[in-house]
XYZ file of C-alpha atoms in Angstrom:
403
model
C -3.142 0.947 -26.108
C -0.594 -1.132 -23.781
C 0.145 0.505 -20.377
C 2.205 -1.173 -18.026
C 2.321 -0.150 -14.024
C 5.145 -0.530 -11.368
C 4.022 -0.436 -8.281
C 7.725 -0.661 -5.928
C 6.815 -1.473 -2.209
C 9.351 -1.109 0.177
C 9.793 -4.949 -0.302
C 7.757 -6.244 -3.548
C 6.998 -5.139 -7.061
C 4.236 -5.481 -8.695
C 3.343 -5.707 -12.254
C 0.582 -5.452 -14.557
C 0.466 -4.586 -18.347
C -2.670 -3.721 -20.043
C -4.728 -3.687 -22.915
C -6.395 -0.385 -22.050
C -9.199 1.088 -22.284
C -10.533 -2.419 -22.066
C -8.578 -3.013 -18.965
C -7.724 -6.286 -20.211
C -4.320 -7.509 -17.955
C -2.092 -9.247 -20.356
C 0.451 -10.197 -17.563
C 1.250 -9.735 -14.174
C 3.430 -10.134 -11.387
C 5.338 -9.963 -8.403
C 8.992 -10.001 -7.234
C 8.589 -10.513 -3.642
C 10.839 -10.779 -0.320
C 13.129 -8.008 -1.975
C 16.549 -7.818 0.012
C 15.410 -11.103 1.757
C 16.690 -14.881 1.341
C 14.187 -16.985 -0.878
C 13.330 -14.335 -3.460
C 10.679 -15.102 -5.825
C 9.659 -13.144 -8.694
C 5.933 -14.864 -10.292
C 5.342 -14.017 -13.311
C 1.522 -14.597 -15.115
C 0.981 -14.937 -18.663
C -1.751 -15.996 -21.480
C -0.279 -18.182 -24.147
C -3.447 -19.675 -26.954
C -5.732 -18.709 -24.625
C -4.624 -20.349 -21.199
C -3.204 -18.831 -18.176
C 0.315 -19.665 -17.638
C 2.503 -19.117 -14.315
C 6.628 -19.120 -14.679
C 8.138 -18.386 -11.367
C 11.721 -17.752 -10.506
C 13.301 -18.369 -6.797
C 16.645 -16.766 -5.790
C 18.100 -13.955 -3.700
C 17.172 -10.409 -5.564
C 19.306 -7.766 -3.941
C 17.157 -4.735 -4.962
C 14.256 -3.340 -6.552
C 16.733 -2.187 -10.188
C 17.420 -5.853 -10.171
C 14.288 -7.148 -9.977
C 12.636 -4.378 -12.286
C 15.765 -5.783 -15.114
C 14.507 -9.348 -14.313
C 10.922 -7.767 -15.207
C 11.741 -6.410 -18.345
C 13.475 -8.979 -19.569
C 10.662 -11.596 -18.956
C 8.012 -8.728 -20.883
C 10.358 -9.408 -23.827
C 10.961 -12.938 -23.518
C 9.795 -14.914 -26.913
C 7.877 -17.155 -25.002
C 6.691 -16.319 -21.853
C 6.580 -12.274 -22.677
C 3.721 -10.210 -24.146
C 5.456 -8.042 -26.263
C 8.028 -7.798 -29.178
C 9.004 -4.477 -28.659
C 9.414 -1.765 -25.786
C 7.393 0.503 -28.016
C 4.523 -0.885 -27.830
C 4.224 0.300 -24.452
C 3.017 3.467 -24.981
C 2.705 4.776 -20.972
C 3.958 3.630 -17.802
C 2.272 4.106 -14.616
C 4.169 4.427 -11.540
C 3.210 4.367 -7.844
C 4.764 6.833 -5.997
C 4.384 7.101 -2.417
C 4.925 10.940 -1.109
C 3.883 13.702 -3.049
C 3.767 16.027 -0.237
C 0.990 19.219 -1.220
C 2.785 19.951 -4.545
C 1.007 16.928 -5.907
C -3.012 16.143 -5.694
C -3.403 14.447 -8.700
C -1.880 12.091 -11.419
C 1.045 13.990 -12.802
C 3.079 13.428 -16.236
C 6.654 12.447 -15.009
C 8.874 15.589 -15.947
C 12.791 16.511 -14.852
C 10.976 18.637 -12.012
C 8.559 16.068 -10.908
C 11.650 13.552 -10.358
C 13.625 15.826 -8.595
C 10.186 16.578 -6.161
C 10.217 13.139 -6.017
C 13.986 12.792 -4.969
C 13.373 15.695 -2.284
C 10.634 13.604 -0.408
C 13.026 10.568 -0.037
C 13.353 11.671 3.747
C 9.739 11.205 4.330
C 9.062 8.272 2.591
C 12.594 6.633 2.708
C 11.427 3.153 2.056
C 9.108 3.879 -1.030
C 10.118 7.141 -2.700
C 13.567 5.451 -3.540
C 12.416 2.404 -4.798
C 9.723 4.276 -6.875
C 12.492 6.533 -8.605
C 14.537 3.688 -9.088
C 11.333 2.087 -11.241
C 11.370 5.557 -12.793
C 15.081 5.808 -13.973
C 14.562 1.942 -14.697
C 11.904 2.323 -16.946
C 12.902 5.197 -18.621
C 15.906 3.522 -19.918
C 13.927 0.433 -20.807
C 11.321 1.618 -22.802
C 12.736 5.556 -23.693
C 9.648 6.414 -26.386
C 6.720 5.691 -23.746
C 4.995 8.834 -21.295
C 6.000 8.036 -17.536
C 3.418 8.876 -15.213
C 3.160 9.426 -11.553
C 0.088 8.071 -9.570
C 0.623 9.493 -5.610
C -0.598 7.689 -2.498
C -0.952 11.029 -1.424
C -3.215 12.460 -3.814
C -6.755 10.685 -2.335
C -6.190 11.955 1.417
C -5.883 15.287 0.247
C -9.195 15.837 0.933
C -8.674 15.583 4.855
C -9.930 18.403 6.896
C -7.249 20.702 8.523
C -8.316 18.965 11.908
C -7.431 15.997 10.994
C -3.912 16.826 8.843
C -2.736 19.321 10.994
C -0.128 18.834 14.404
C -0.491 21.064 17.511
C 2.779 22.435 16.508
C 4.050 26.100 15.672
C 1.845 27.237 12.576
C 4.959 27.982 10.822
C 6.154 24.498 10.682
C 3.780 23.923 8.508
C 3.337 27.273 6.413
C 7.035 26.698 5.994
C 8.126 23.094 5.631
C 4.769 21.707 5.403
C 4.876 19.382 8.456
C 1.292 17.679 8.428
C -0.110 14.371 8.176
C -0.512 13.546 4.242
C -1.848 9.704 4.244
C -0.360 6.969 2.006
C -1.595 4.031 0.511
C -4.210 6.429 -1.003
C -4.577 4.242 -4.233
C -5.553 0.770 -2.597
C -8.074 3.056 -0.087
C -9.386 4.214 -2.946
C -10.270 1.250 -5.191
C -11.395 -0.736 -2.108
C -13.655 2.279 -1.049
C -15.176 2.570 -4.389
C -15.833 -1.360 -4.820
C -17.702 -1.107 -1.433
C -19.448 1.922 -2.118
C -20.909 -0.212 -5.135
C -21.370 -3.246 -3.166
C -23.104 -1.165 -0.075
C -25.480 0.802 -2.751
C -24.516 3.687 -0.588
C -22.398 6.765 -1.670
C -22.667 8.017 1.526
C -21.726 5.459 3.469
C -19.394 5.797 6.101
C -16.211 2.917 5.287
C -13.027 2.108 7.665
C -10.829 0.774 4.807
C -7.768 -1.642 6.529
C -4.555 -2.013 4.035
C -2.447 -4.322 5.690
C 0.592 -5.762 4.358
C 4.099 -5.315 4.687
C 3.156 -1.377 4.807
C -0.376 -1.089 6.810
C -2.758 1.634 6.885
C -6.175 2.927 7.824
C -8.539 5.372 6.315
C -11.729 6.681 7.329
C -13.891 7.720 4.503
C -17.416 9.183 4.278
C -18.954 9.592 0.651
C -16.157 8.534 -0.760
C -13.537 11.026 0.765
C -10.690 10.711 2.905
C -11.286 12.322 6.230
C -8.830 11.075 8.254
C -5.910 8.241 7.911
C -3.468 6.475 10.391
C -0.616 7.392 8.962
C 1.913 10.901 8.987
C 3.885 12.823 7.275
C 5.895 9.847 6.322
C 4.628 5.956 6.243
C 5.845 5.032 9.543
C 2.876 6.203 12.243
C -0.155 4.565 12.783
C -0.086 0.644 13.179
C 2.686 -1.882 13.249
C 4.256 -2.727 9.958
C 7.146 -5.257 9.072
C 9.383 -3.517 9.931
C 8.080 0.559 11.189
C 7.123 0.982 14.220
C 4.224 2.778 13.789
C 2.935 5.319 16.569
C 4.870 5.473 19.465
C 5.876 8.118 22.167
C 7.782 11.351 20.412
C 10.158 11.492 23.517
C 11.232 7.907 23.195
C 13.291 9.787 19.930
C 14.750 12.276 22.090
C 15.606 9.847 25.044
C 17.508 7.514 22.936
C 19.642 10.687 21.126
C 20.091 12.845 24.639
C 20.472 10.575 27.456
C 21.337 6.934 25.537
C 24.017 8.513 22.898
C 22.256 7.060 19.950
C 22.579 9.798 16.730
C 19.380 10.661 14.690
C 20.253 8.151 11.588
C 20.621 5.702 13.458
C 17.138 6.212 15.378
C 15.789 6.956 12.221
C 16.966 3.657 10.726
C 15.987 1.857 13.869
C 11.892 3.263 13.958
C 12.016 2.648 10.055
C 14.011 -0.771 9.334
C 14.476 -2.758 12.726
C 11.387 -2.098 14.374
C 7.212 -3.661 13.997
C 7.047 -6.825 13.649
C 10.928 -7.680 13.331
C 11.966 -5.225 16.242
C 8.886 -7.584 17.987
C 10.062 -11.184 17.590
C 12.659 -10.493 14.706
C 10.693 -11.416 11.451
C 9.337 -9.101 9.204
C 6.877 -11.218 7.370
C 3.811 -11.836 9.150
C 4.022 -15.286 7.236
C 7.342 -16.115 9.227
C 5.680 -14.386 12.068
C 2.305 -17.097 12.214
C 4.704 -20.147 11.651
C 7.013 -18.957 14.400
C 3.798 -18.906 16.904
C 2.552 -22.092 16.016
C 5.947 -23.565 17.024
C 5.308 -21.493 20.648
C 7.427 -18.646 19.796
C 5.716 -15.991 22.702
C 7.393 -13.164 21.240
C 5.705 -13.765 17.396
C 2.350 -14.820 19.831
C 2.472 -11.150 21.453
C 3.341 -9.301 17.738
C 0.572 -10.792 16.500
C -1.703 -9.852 19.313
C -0.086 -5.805 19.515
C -0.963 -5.999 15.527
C -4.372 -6.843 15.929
C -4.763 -4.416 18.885
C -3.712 -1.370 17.343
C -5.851 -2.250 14.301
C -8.849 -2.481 16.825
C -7.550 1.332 18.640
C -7.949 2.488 14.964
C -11.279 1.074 14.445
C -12.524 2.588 17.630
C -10.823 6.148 16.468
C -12.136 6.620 13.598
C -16.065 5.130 14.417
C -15.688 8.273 16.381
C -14.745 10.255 14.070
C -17.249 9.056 10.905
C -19.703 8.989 13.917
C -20.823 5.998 12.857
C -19.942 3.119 10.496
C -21.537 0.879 7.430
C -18.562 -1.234 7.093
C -15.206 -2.070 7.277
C -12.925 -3.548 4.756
C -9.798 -5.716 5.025
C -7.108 -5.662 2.138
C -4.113 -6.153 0.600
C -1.962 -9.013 1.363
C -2.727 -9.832 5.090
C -5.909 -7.857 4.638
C -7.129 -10.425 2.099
C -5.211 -13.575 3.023
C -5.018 -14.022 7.067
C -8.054 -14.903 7.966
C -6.900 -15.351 11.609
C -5.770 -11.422 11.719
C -9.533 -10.711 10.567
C -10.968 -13.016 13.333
C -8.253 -11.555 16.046
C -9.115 -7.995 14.866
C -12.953 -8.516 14.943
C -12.771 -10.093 18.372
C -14.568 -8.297 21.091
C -15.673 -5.475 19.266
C -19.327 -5.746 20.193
C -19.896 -2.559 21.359
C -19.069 -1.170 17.762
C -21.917 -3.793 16.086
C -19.016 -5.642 14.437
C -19.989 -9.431 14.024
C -17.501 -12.103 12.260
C -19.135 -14.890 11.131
C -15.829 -17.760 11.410
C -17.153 -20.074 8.622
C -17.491 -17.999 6.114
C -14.261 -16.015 7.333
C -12.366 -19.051 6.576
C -13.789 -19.045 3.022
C -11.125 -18.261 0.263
C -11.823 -16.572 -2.662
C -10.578 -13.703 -5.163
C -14.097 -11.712 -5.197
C -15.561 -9.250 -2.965
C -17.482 -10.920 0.051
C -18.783 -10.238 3.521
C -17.584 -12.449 6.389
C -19.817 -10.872 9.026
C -22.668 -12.598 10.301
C -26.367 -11.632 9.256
C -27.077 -9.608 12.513
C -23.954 -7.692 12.305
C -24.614 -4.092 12.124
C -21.468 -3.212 10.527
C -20.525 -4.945 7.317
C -17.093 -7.108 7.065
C -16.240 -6.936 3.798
C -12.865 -8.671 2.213
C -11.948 -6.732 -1.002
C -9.105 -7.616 -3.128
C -7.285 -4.791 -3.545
C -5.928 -3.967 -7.188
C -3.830 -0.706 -7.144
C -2.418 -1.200 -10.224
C -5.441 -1.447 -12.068
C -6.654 1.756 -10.663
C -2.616 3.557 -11.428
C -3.670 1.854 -14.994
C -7.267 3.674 -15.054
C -5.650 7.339 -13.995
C -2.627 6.956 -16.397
C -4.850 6.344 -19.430
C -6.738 8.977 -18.280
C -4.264 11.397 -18.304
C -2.682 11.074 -21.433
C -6.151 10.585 -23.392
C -7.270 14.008 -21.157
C -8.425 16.780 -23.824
C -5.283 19.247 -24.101
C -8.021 22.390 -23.274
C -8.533 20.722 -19.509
């Protein structure tokens, strides 16, 4: 059974099809630096038996074009995997809010798209580009079952201390204004590898997504109990290009007394801020090659990044009260080995240890960078969301019709 996953970020896609329940990948890819100069979409293939990589460079406007581009290479006689759409008999989709109306994977109906459509002001750089793979793929390949897979859905298992605001009760009774976590996919495979690895279900994990979109999850036993992010993906730490947390009446400051309207604040915290509002790049790739040439505004993102990273750390030690380990992932996470040694730097007090040589070690499997007498675990675990969307999707449709 082939199953093929979208997962839209609010700047990538990424791509997997698979031989399931094998979980065999048959391809992959990305399509990065969406809306940015230099696009690349990478696209990975098996062709008698040896990996093959065909890569594309050019300026992708949006995520519908470079889901089209996708398709297109799927089908491709040579470097595609398939000869028809309908061999793909599900499709797996990351979506990013599901507010409380959605705990769990969820067969892609009229209703559930229109859910999805209502959430776009919370999540209004993922939600859209998710429906957009939606409509996309629905089009593309009409005969296969679309299925949802909700960041959402794993933090739903927060305590009401840790979801809820000091706000009016009805704000939440009514509108349900909470904190729902995101990124719950990637916290959730990474968790489970290092529950594995630790030989501890109960252990109590900090799991550290950082990418474009960066997040922070406590978990004990394997459950979320408490997660830097909101109601929508902009709190917490500093992203590309959100903000993060910041002072509520800095909102109310710039609309009352400074004339700015609520769009356009809204569109400032979500799309001009982070890193870019910092030293005006997005990508912390840009962002490291812009301090080694001295740039001291990309030298004091970096360090602000790192810092509230280490606030979070401190946060939730507090409230696992205590910690086994903490893991870095997802594409700083797993590739910046100087963001690992600036976020493990003087954090002594919390028995967190980074051994440099072996931080500096590069590989694609799960491995600890602390040293030995560390009392908390540093653990590097590639993060693979779209095997785990895969995993729930086939799941779901192979679920017994009585459950």
């Amino acid at each position: 059974m082939k199953i093929l996953v979208l997962n839209s970020g609010s700047s990538s896609l990424k791509y997997q099809l698979f031989e399931m329940p094998n979980e065999i990948p048959l391809c992959s890819g990305l399509v990065d630096r969406i809306g940015l100069e230099n696009s690349t979409l990478t696209h990975n293939f098996h062709r008698n038996g040896e990996k093959e990589v065909f890569k594309i460079e050019g300026n992708i406007q949006d995520h519908e074009e470079g889901l089209l581009a996708v398709n297109k290479l799927l089908l491709d006689p040579e470097k595609g995997v398939i000869s028809s759409v309908d061999e793909v008999v599900a499709i797996g989709h990351r979506v990013v809010h599901g507010g409380e109306q959605f705990a769990s994977t969820t067969l892609i109906t009229k209703e559930v798209k229109d859910k999805i459509k209502e959430l776009f002001a919370l999540a209004p750089l993922h939600n859209p580009p998710n429906f957009i793979g939606i409509t996309v793929a629905e089009r593309v390949f009409p005969n296969a079952q679309q299925i949802a897979v909700f960041d959402t859905a794993f933090h739903q298992s927060m305590p009401p201390r840790a979801y809820r605001y000091a706000i009016p009760k009805e704000l939440y009774t009514d509108f349900g204004i909470r904190a729902y976590g995101f990124h719950g996919t990637s916290h959730l495979y990474v968790s489970k590898k290092a529950i594995e690895y630790l030989n501890n279900p109960d252990a109590k994990i900090i799991t550290i997504h950082l990418g474009n979109g960066s997040s922070m999850t406590a978990i004990k036993g394997g459950q979320s109990i408490d997660h830097s992010m909101g109601l929508g993906p902009m709190g917490g730490l500093v992203m590309g290009t959100r903000s993060g947390d910041i002072d509520p009446s800095i909102i109310f400051h710039l609309i009352n007394e400074r004339g700015f309207k609520a769009k356009e604040v809204n569109d400032i915290l979500n799309k001009k801020s982070g890193l870019l509002g910092l030293c005006g790049l997005s990508d912390m790739r840009d962002v490291k090659k812009a301090m080694e040439e001295g740039n001291q505004d990309a030298i004091l993102a970096y360090e602000l990044y790192a810092y509230r990273i280490q606030k979070y750390i401190g946060t939730f030690t507090a409230s696992l009260n205590g910690l086994d380990a903490i893991v870095f992932t997802a594409g700083i996470g797993e590739n910046d080995p100087d963001m690992r040694e600036a976020v493990c730097k003087n954090m002594d007090f919390f028995g967190i240890s980074l051994d440099k040589s072996k931080n500096k070690i590069k590989s694609s499997d799960i491995r600890e960078v602390n040293e030995k007498e560390s009392k908390v675990k540093i653990l590097v675990i590639p993060t693979n969301e779209e095997l785990e969307i895969g995993k729930q999707a086939f799941a779901l449709i192979n679920k017994p019709q009585n459950q």
